[in-house]
Short mmCIF file of C-alpha atoms and ligand atoms in Angstrom, two decimals:
data_model
loop_
_atom_site.label_atom_id
_atom_site.label_comp_id
_atom_site.label_asym_id
_atom_site.label_seq_id
_atom_site.Cartn_x
_atom_site.Cartn_y
_atom_site.Cartn_z
CA MET L 1 20.48 -12.57 -6.23
CA GLU L 2 16.95 -14.27 -5.61
CA ILE L 3 14.46 -11.98 -6.07
CA LYS L 4 11.73 -13.53 -8.22
CA GLY L 5 10.37 -16.98 -7.03
CA GLN L 6 12.60 -17.90 -4.71
CA PRO L 7 11.58 -16.41 -0.79
CA ALA L 8 13.59 -14.48 0.76
CA PRO L 9 13.19 -15.87 4.20
CA TRP L 10 13.30 -13.04 7.05
CA ARG L 11 14.99 -13.49 10.06
CA LEU L 12 14.06 -13.50 13.24
CA ALA L 13 15.74 -10.59 14.61
CA ASP L 14 15.13 -8.09 11.03
CA SER L 15 11.19 -9.36 11.83
CA LEU L 16 11.30 -8.19 15.38
CA ALA L 17 13.48 -5.17 14.40
CA GLU L 18 10.52 -4.14 12.48
CA LEU L 19 7.91 -5.11 14.81
CA ALA L 20 9.84 -2.65 17.45
CA ARG L 21 9.79 0.27 14.81
CA LEU L 22 6.15 -0.77 14.25
CA ALA L 23 5.76 -0.19 18.21
CA ASP L 24 7.40 2.89 18.18
CA THR L 25 5.16 4.76 15.36
CA ALA L 26 2.23 3.18 17.58
CA GLY L 27 3.56 5.31 20.58
CA LEU L 28 5.33 1.99 22.99
CA ARG L 29 8.74 2.10 24.10
CA VAL L 30 10.29 -1.08 24.04
CA VAL L 31 11.69 -2.49 27.01
CA GLY L 32 12.64 -6.28 26.73
CA THR L 33 12.74 -8.81 24.38
CA LEU L 34 12.20 -12.15 24.31
CA GLU L 35 12.57 -15.00 21.73
CA GLN L 36 11.51 -18.48 21.12
CA ARG L 37 12.03 -20.99 18.38
CA ILE L 38 9.13 -23.66 18.12
CA GLU L 39 8.22 -26.27 16.23
CA ARG L 40 5.06 -27.08 17.58
CA PRO L 41 3.26 -23.54 19.26
CA ASN L 42 1.61 -24.36 22.12
CA PRO L 43 -2.16 -24.20 21.00
CA ALA L 44 -2.96 -22.42 24.34
CA THR L 45 -0.28 -20.00 24.95
CA LEU L 46 1.84 -19.79 21.45
CA ILE L 47 4.77 -20.08 23.20
CA GLY L 48 5.95 -22.79 25.30
CA SER L 49 4.95 -23.15 29.38
CA GLY L 50 8.36 -22.56 30.50
CA LYS L 51 8.80 -19.45 28.33
CA VAL L 52 5.51 -18.03 29.49
CA THR L 53 7.22 -17.95 32.89
CA GLU L 54 9.59 -16.58 31.56
CA LEU L 55 8.04 -13.90 30.21
CA VAL L 56 5.60 -13.00 33.22
CA ALA L 57 9.34 -12.44 35.02
CA LEU L 58 10.54 -9.86 32.19
CA ARG L 59 7.87 -8.14 32.19
CA ALA L 60 8.02 -7.67 36.31
CA ASP L 61 11.36 -6.61 36.03
CA THR L 62 10.60 -3.90 33.26
CA GLY L 63 7.11 -3.08 34.79
CA ALA L 64 5.99 -3.20 31.12
CA ASN L 65 2.54 -2.65 30.53
CA ALA L 66 1.85 -4.63 26.66
CA VAL L 67 3.51 -7.20 25.37
CA ILE L 68 3.57 -7.70 21.92
CA PHE L 69 3.83 -10.74 19.89
CA ASP L 70 5.41 -11.21 16.31
CA GLU L 71 3.24 -13.68 15.20
CA GLU L 72 -0.47 -13.97 15.35
CA LEU L 73 -2.49 -15.09 18.30
CA SER L 74 -5.86 -16.35 18.26
CA PRO L 75 -8.50 -15.07 20.59
CA ALA L 76 -8.14 -17.80 23.35
CA GLN L 77 -4.32 -17.73 23.34
CA GLN L 78 -4.31 -13.83 23.86
CA ARG L 79 -7.17 -14.64 27.03
CA GLU L 80 -5.14 -17.08 28.01
CA LEU L 81 -1.73 -15.10 27.82
CA GLU L 82 -3.34 -11.79 29.40
CA GLU L 83 -4.23 -14.38 32.32
CA ALA L 84 -1.12 -15.42 33.03
CA PHE L 85 -0.07 -12.06 34.47
CA GLY L 86 -2.46 -13.01 37.23
CA SER L 87 -3.49 -9.76 38.38
CA ASP L 88 -1.03 -7.43 36.91
CA VAL L 89 -3.36 -5.80 34.13
CA VAL L 90 -1.14 -6.49 31.24
CA LYS L 91 -2.31 -6.11 27.62
CA VAL L 92 -1.02 -8.75 25.41
CA LEU L 93 -1.50 -7.78 21.57
CA ASP L 94 0.07 -9.05 18.26
CA ARG L 95 1.67 -7.73 15.74
CA THR L 96 -2.01 -7.38 13.80
CA ALA L 97 -3.51 -5.47 16.82
CA LEU L 98 -0.03 -2.98 16.47
CA ILE L 99 -0.93 -2.44 12.92
CA LEU L 100 -4.47 -1.55 12.83
CA ASP L 101 -3.51 0.94 15.70
CA ILE L 102 -1.41 2.59 13.28
CA PHE L 103 -3.60 1.99 10.92
CA ALA L 104 -6.40 4.36 13.15
CA GLN L 105 -4.10 6.90 13.78
CA HIS L 106 -2.85 7.50 10.48
CA ALA L 107 -6.66 7.13 8.84
CA ARG L 108 -7.34 10.96 7.31
CA THR L 109 -10.21 10.56 4.83
CA ARG L 110 -13.81 8.68 5.28
CA GLU L 111 -12.78 5.60 3.23
CA GLY L 112 -9.89 5.19 5.72
CA ALA L 113 -11.94 5.71 8.51
CA LEU L 114 -14.21 3.03 7.24
CA GLN L 115 -11.91 0.64 6.84
CA VAL L 116 -9.60 0.65 9.64
CA GLU L 117 -12.89 1.07 11.93
CA LEU L 118 -13.97 -2.24 10.44
CA ALA L 119 -11.55 -4.02 10.25
CA GLN L 120 -10.66 -3.02 14.04
CA TYR L 121 -14.02 -4.54 14.97
CA GLU L 122 -13.53 -7.90 12.77
CA TYR L 123 -10.19 -7.95 15.39
CA ARG L 124 -11.61 -7.37 18.28
CA LEU L 125 -15.05 -8.95 17.97
CA PRO L 126 -13.76 -12.13 19.05
CA ARG L 127 -11.20 -10.42 21.66
CA LEU L 128 -13.59 -8.30 23.51
CA THR L 129 -11.93 -9.24 27.36
CA ARG L 130 -12.14 -7.21 30.43
CA ALA L 131 -8.26 -6.18 29.33
CA TRP L 132 -9.39 -4.45 26.71
CA THR L 133 -11.36 -1.78 29.15
CA HIS L 134 -7.76 -1.47 31.57
CA LEU L 135 -5.76 -0.19 28.53
CA ALA L 136 -5.19 3.43 29.71
CA ARG L 137 -2.66 5.66 28.78
CA GLN L 138 0.69 3.83 27.93
CA GLY L 139 3.77 4.78 27.04
CA GLY L 140 5.89 7.38 25.28
CA GLY L 141 6.85 7.16 21.62
CA ALA L 142 5.25 8.77 18.94
CA ALA L 143 1.33 8.71 20.13
CA ALA L 144 1.90 10.25 22.97
CA ARG L 145 3.77 13.12 21.25
CA GLY L 146 0.58 13.47 19.26
CA GLY L 147 -1.57 13.88 22.29
CA SER L 148 -3.60 10.25 21.28
CA GLY L 149 -4.13 7.67 24.14
CA GLY L 150 -2.34 4.35 24.74
CA VAL L 151 -2.47 1.35 21.62
CA GLY L 152 -5.94 0.07 21.22
CA LEU L 153 -7.74 3.54 22.34
CA ARG L 154 -8.16 4.68 19.13
CA GLY L 155 -10.79 4.27 16.60
CA PRO L 156 -13.97 2.61 18.21
CA GLY L 157 -14.12 3.50 21.80
CA GLU L 158 -13.74 1.33 24.23
CA THR L 159 -17.59 2.09 25.65
CA GLN L 160 -18.64 1.36 22.26
CA LEU L 161 -16.37 -2.41 22.34
CA GLU L 162 -18.63 -2.65 26.10
CA VAL L 163 -21.94 -2.93 24.31
CA ASP L 164 -23.08 -6.57 23.17
CA ARG L 165 -21.51 -8.21 20.31
CA ARG L 166 -25.04 -8.63 18.78
CA GLU L 167 -24.63 -4.68 18.83
CA ILE L 168 -20.96 -4.64 16.99
CA ARG L 169 -22.14 -7.23 14.78
CA LYS L 170 -24.89 -4.82 13.13
CA ARG L 171 -22.36 -1.81 13.27
CA ILE L 172 -19.78 -4.70 11.24
CA VAL L 173 -23.04 -5.07 8.51
CA HIS L 174 -23.31 -0.93 8.53
CA LEU L 175 -19.94 -0.38 7.57
CA LYS L 176 -19.47 -3.09 5.31
CA SER L 177 -22.50 -1.11 3.59
CA GLU L 178 -20.92 2.37 3.29
CA LEU L 179 -18.08 0.77 2.12
CA GLU L 180 -19.54 -0.61 -0.99
CA ASP L 181 -21.13 2.59 -1.41
CA VAL L 182 -17.47 4.91 -1.72
CA ARG L 183 -16.41 1.79 -3.68
CA THR L 184 -19.16 2.00 -6.22
CA HIS L 185 -18.32 5.55 -6.21
CA ARG L 186 -14.50 5.03 -7.03
CA ALA L 187 -15.45 2.69 -9.51
CA GLN L 188 -17.77 5.28 -11.55
CA TYR L 189 -14.76 7.39 -10.85
CA ARG L 190 -12.19 4.62 -12.50
CA ARG L 191 -14.83 4.15 -15.39
CA HIS L 192 -14.74 7.58 -15.99
CA ARG L 193 -10.57 8.00 -16.45
CA ALA L 194 -10.87 5.10 -18.76
CA ARG L 195 -12.94 6.07 -21.07
CA GLU L 196 -10.33 9.09 -21.12
CA ALA L 197 -8.18 6.70 -21.32
CA VAL L 198 -5.45 8.12 -19.15
CA PRO L 199 -3.10 5.38 -18.14
CA VAL L 200 -2.77 5.20 -14.06
CA VAL L 201 0.72 4.26 -12.61
CA ALA L 202 0.20 2.56 -9.27
CA LEU L 203 2.98 3.51 -6.69
CA VAL L 204 3.71 0.29 -4.79
CA GLY L 205 6.55 -0.98 -2.36
CA TYR L 206 6.92 -1.54 1.25
CA THR L 207 6.70 0.90 3.81
CA ASN L 208 8.75 3.80 4.20
CA ALA L 209 10.32 3.05 0.63
CA GLY L 210 9.61 6.78 -0.33
CA LYS L 211 6.35 6.23 -2.89
CA SER L 212 5.37 9.68 -1.07
CA THR L 213 8.09 11.45 -1.37
CA LEU L 214 8.59 9.99 -5.40
CA LEU L 215 5.12 11.21 -5.50
CA ASN L 216 5.58 14.99 -4.58
CA ALA L 217 9.02 15.29 -6.15
CA LEU L 218 7.42 13.90 -9.32
CA SER L 219 4.06 15.89 -8.94
CA GLY L 220 4.98 18.76 -6.68
CA ALA L 221 2.07 17.70 -4.70
CA LYS L 222 2.45 18.15 -0.65
CA LEU L 223 1.55 14.50 0.51
CA TYR L 224 2.45 13.43 4.05
CA VAL L 225 5.80 12.07 4.44
CA ALA L 226 7.59 10.33 7.75
CA ASP L 227 10.45 8.16 8.06
CA GLN L 228 7.89 5.91 9.86
CA LEU L 229 5.69 3.12 9.05
CA PHE L 230 2.18 3.28 7.22
CA ALA L 231 2.19 7.17 7.14
CA THR L 232 0.23 6.97 4.09
CA LEU L 233 -3.12 5.01 4.47
CA ASP L 234 -5.46 6.64 2.25
CA PRO L 235 -4.86 7.03 -2.05
CA THR L 236 -3.83 9.86 -3.53
CA THR L 237 -3.79 10.72 -7.02
CA ARG L 238 -1.72 13.03 -9.14
CA ARG L 239 -1.57 14.36 -12.40
CA VAL L 240 1.97 14.27 -14.17
CA ALA L 241 3.34 14.38 -17.71
CA LEU L 242 5.29 12.35 -19.18
CA PRO L 243 8.29 13.86 -21.25
CA GLY L 244 6.71 13.06 -24.45
CA GLY L 245 3.75 15.73 -23.22
CA ARG L 246 1.17 12.83 -22.21
CA GLU L 247 -0.54 12.88 -19.26
CA VAL L 248 -0.99 10.23 -16.32
CA LEU L 249 -2.13 9.56 -13.00
CA PHE L 250 0.10 8.83 -10.47
CA THR L 251 -1.58 7.16 -7.26
CA ASP L 252 -0.23 6.94 -3.89
CA THR L 253 -0.83 3.69 -1.93
CA VAL L 254 -0.56 2.28 1.54
CA GLY L 255 2.50 0.18 1.70
CA PHE L 256 3.08 -3.07 2.37
CA ILE L 257 4.81 -5.07 5.48
CA GLN L 258 5.41 -8.74 5.78
CA LYS L 259 2.60 -10.84 7.59
CA LEU L 260 0.20 -8.34 6.49
CA PRO L 261 -2.53 -10.22 7.64
CA THR L 262 -5.43 -11.11 5.15
CA ALA L 263 -8.44 -9.87 6.97
CA LEU L 264 -6.35 -6.30 7.04
CA VAL L 265 -5.82 -6.84 3.23
CA ALA L 266 -9.29 -7.74 2.72
CA ALA L 267 -10.54 -4.16 4.83
CA PHE L 268 -8.80 -2.11 2.18
CA ARG L 269 -9.81 -3.76 -0.52
CA ALA L 270 -11.75 -0.78 -2.45
CA THR L 271 -8.02 1.29 -1.52
CA LEU L 272 -6.44 -1.71 -2.88
CA GLU L 273 -8.19 -1.42 -6.23
CA GLU L 274 -6.85 1.16 -7.03
CA ILE L 275 -3.47 -1.09 -7.52
CA THR L 276 -4.97 -3.74 -9.48
CA GLU L 277 -6.63 -1.60 -11.80
CA ALA L 278 -4.03 0.38 -12.78
CA ASP L 279 -2.07 -0.35 -16.19
CA LEU L 280 1.24 -0.20 -14.70
CA LEU L 281 2.52 -0.45 -11.11
CA LEU L 282 5.69 1.66 -10.19
CA HIS L 283 7.49 -0.56 -7.60
CA VAL L 284 9.43 1.62 -4.98
CA VAL L 285 12.60 0.11 -3.29
CA ASP L 286 14.00 1.76 -0.39
CA ILE L 287 17.63 0.10 -1.53
CA THR L 288 19.43 1.16 1.70
CA HIS L 289 17.30 -0.92 3.73
CA ALA L 290 19.46 -3.92 5.03
CA ASN L 291 16.27 -6.39 4.29
CA ALA L 292 15.37 -4.91 1.03
CA HIS L 293 15.55 -8.41 -0.62
CA GLN L 294 12.97 -9.51 1.31
CA GLN L 295 11.12 -6.17 1.40
CA VAL L 296 11.27 -6.32 -2.56
CA ALA L 297 9.94 -10.69 -2.42
CA THR L 298 6.94 -9.59 0.28
CA VAL L 299 5.90 -6.61 -2.07
CA LEU L 300 5.57 -9.41 -5.21
CA GLU L 301 4.02 -11.47 -2.75
CA VAL L 302 1.12 -9.31 -1.56
CA LEU L 303 0.92 -8.17 -5.11
CA GLU L 304 -0.29 -12.03 -6.23
CA GLU L 305 -1.83 -11.93 -2.96
CA LEU L 306 -4.05 -8.95 -4.79
CA GLY L 307 -4.14 -10.45 -8.13
CA ALA L 308 -2.36 -7.65 -9.58
CA THR L 309 -0.52 -9.83 -11.69
CA GLY L 310 -1.18 -8.49 -14.96
CA GLN L 311 0.61 -5.12 -15.24
CA PRO L 312 3.82 -4.38 -16.25
CA ILE L 313 5.59 -3.84 -13.21
CA VAL L 314 9.02 -0.86 -13.38
CA THR L 315 11.21 -0.81 -10.45
CA ALA L 316 12.78 2.18 -8.98
CA LEU L 317 15.39 1.66 -6.48
CA ASN L 318 15.24 4.73 -3.64
CA LYS L 319 17.16 6.61 -2.08
CA MET L 320 20.80 6.22 -4.26
CA ASP L 321 21.75 9.62 -2.38
CA LEU L 322 22.40 7.67 0.60
CA LEU L 323 24.33 4.85 -1.40
CA ALA L 324 27.01 7.40 -3.25
CA ALA L 325 29.33 7.51 -0.04
CA GLY L 326 29.20 4.44 0.62
CA GLY L 327 28.80 3.07 -2.89
CA SER L 328 27.10 -0.24 -2.08
CA GLU L 329 27.02 -1.35 -5.90
CA GLY L 330 26.45 -5.00 -5.56
CA GLN L 331 22.96 -4.02 -3.59
CA VAL L 332 21.79 -2.76 -6.82
CA ALA L 333 23.04 -5.19 -9.30
CA GLY L 334 21.34 -7.42 -8.55
CA MET L 335 18.27 -5.50 -10.03
CA PRO L 336 19.21 -4.62 -13.71
CA ASP L 337 16.25 -3.63 -14.97
CA ALA L 338 15.33 -1.48 -12.39
CA ILE L 339 16.28 2.58 -12.73
CA ALA L 340 18.18 4.25 -9.37
CA ILE L 341 16.76 6.75 -7.77
CA SER L 342 16.40 9.61 -5.40
CA ALA L 343 13.10 11.13 -4.47
CA LEU L 344 14.45 13.24 -2.27
CA ALA L 345 17.72 14.63 -4.54
CA GLY L 346 15.50 14.30 -7.29
CA GLN L 347 17.97 12.30 -9.21
CA GLY L 348 16.98 9.41 -11.78
CA LEU L 349 13.89 10.80 -12.20
CA ALA L 350 13.75 11.98 -15.90
CA GLU L 351 15.26 8.34 -16.28
CA LEU L 352 11.88 7.28 -14.66
CA LEU L 353 9.24 8.83 -16.41
CA THR L 354 11.23 8.38 -19.70
CA ARG L 355 10.86 4.57 -19.06
CA ILE L 356 7.56 4.79 -17.47
CA GLU L 357 6.31 5.96 -20.71
CA GLU L 358 8.55 3.51 -22.88
CA VAL L 359 6.16 0.95 -20.95
CA LEU L 360 3.04 2.54 -21.56
CA THR L 361 3.62 3.38 -24.83
CA GLU L 362 3.80 -0.79 -25.76
CA GLU L 363 0.46 -0.78 -24.65
CA LEU L 364 -0.49 1.80 -26.90
CA VAL L 365 -2.43 0.60 -30.43
CA GLU L 366 -0.55 1.99 -33.72
CA VAL L 367 -3.01 4.08 -36.02
CA GLN L 368 -2.77 6.28 -39.26
CA GLY L 369 -5.04 8.62 -41.45
CA LEU L 370 -6.18 11.63 -42.46
CA LEU L 371 -7.85 13.76 -39.62
CA PRO L 372 -9.35 16.78 -41.33
CA PHE L 373 -8.99 19.92 -40.06
CA GLN L 374 -12.26 20.57 -38.20
CA ARG L 375 -11.23 17.82 -35.82
CA GLY L 376 -9.12 19.98 -34.17
CA ASP L 377 -10.11 18.29 -31.00
CA LEU L 378 -9.27 14.71 -32.19
CA LEU L 379 -5.49 15.80 -33.37
CA GLY L 380 -5.77 17.64 -29.16
CA LEU L 381 -6.51 14.24 -28.00
CA LEU L 382 -4.44 12.21 -30.11
CA HIS L 383 -1.31 14.79 -28.88
CA GLN L 384 -2.39 14.38 -24.76
CA ARG L 385 -3.11 10.56 -24.73
CA GLY L 386 -1.01 9.44 -27.79
CA VAL L 387 2.19 9.34 -29.47
CA ILE L 388 2.53 11.22 -32.66
CA SER L 389 5.15 9.50 -34.80
CA ARG L 390 4.39 11.46 -37.88
CA GLU L 391 2.50 14.65 -38.82
CA GLU L 392 1.72 15.97 -42.62
CA HIS L 393 -0.17 19.19 -42.89
CA LEU L 394 -1.83 18.56 -46.39
CA PRO L 395 -5.04 20.94 -47.73
CA GLU L 396 -7.12 18.38 -46.97
CA GLY L 397 -5.98 17.91 -43.70
CA THR L 398 -3.37 16.51 -41.38
CA ARG L 399 -2.08 13.27 -42.38
CA LEU L 400 -0.94 11.40 -38.82
CA ARG L 401 0.94 8.42 -38.26
CA GLY L 402 1.37 7.19 -34.06
CA ARG L 403 0.24 5.39 -31.56
CA VAL L 404 -2.89 5.69 -29.20
CA PRO L 405 -4.21 3.65 -26.08
CA ALA L 406 -6.84 0.58 -27.54
CA SER L 407 -9.46 2.47 -25.80
CA LEU L 408 -9.47 5.02 -27.84
CA LEU L 409 -9.35 3.59 -30.71
CA PRO L 410 -13.83 4.11 -31.95
CA ARG L 411 -13.21 7.98 -30.87
CA PHE L 412 -10.83 8.16 -33.97
CA GLU L 413 -12.70 5.99 -36.12
CA PRO L 414 -13.07 6.35 -39.45
CA TYR L 415 -10.57 8.89 -39.93
CA LEU L 416 -7.58 6.87 -37.81
CA MET L 417 -7.32 3.22 -38.01
CA PRO L 418 -4.93 0.71 -36.85
CA THR L 419 -1.95 0.09 -39.45
CA ARG L 420 -2.03 -2.94 -41.14
CA TYR L 421 0.96 -5.17 -41.10
CA GLU L 422 1.60 -6.71 -44.75
N1 LIG W 1 17.71 9.61 1.55
C1 LIG W 1 16.67 9.61 1.42
N2 LIG W 1 15.48 9.58 1.98
C2 LIG W 1 14.61 9.26 1.32
C3 LIG W 1 13.84 9.12 -0.09
N3 LIG W 1 13.03 8.89 -0.12
C4 LIG W 1 12.06 9.12 0.92
N4 LIG W 1 13.18 9.53 1.63
C5 LIG W 1 12.82 9.53 2.95
O1 LIG W 1 12.30 8.17 3.77
C6 LIG W 1 10.75 8.17 4.66
C7 LIG W 1 10.04 7.56 4.39
O2 LIG W 1 9.01 8.53 3.08
P1 LIG W 1 7.74 8.12 2.74
O3 LIG W 1 7.86 9.01 1.46
O4 LIG W 1 6.93 8.75 3.94
O5 LIG W 1 7.91 7.02 2.64
P2 LIG W 1 5.90 5.82 1.70
O6 LIG W 1 6.59 4.78 0.88
O7 LIG W 1 5.60 6.52 1.12
O8 LIG W 1 5.92 5.31 3.22
P3 LIG W 1 4.26 4.87 4.04
O9 LIG W 1 3.86 5.99 3.21
O10 LIG W 1 4.99 4.93 5.34
O11 LIG W 1 4.13 3.29 3.48
C8 LIG W 1 10.98 10.01 4.60
O12 LIG W 1 11.95 9.95 6.01
C9 LIG W 1 11.73 10.37 3.37
O13 LIG W 1 12.41 11.64 3.82
C10 LIG W 1 15.50 9.51 -0.91
O14 LIG W 1 15.68 9.37 -2.17
N5 LIG W 1 16.59 9.54 -0.34
MG1 LIG W 2 3.73 7.54 2.28
#
């Protein structure tokens, strides 16, 4: 097992299979695939000129009206490739454009919509070409079933894209300032949570790992769950009681994916701050996925990119119900500290919560002292946010020993003080 430190390279075929799933989620039907391994990418078209000819022929054979590259295309490459199809209007997209489209489809809150719109404008600004205006209802699949238009049509409307670049730049500035407001609001909310010292557990993981299903199972929430990439875009927070009675907040967030462009990550900054400021990260892994190990490595890389490196991580190997029959013990053996669960079947959840409680408790400070009876409020707070290891009722009050979050220490003064180690 080489998870930590070692890169787990994605095989070309696996990456393309994932791209096909992204295409399906966006409402496109894949009719053909072409591969090329290149040492030195062609600056004009990324792929070699012979390959371009092959691509044009394949496109003509299949009648496809869009071509999707798994690698990032520069605006110039995209234009050049679109021109290669001559009078046939073919949309040339890359993975980023596809992901943006799915994001636009799945954003449900104002913040999510703002973030996606910003990312779309930033992506499209240098790519304003004739072809964008010709992208008419293409493809079947998920989006068509949902009644939406083709790729590239959601979010900012075509007419808006036709306005001059200065207008778009103005819009970008405006979106950024609106997002800044949302961000300030969020930061205030987080500070409030921090004052209350309610620990925050952020669910992180590769897209489709089962994060939302897990939060539903733990909190009785009814979050949207789907066998789709990026079903969740906006963060949702729910209160969950740990076995010892202590309450924590679980936050479900956008899933990760390989080649998640940095610009996109930046646009989702506000959302991802939920992760960087969490007390603990709960990494949900779809252990049944053929690329589970690569996915784990990708998630750890993205976390690093986001600067979420300080928090403890608890790993949950999800969808164990599917493994039971097949018995792929070897896959699980590689991650000894991980906890096997099935969010869907409700297996291993108690053990998972116990583990989370243990890890969070390690972050607590040991205190002891005498709490007068009139401070029932503090006793309540201790029960709710801390862990009591000894409680003795005396005529003058309650003698206590336990652990509390460090941030709550001042509130217990002068009754409960940190234990001095002799
Ligand atoms: N068999 C099985 N399926 C599961 C389990 N957990 C989740 N799933 C399925 O996996 C798919 C994805 O689940 P979600 O909860 O939407 O996954 P997510 O991590 O929130 O995905 P995104 O929001 O798209 O990033 C759904 O079809 C779920 O029903 C599990 O324990 N067992
Ligand atoms: Mg989800």
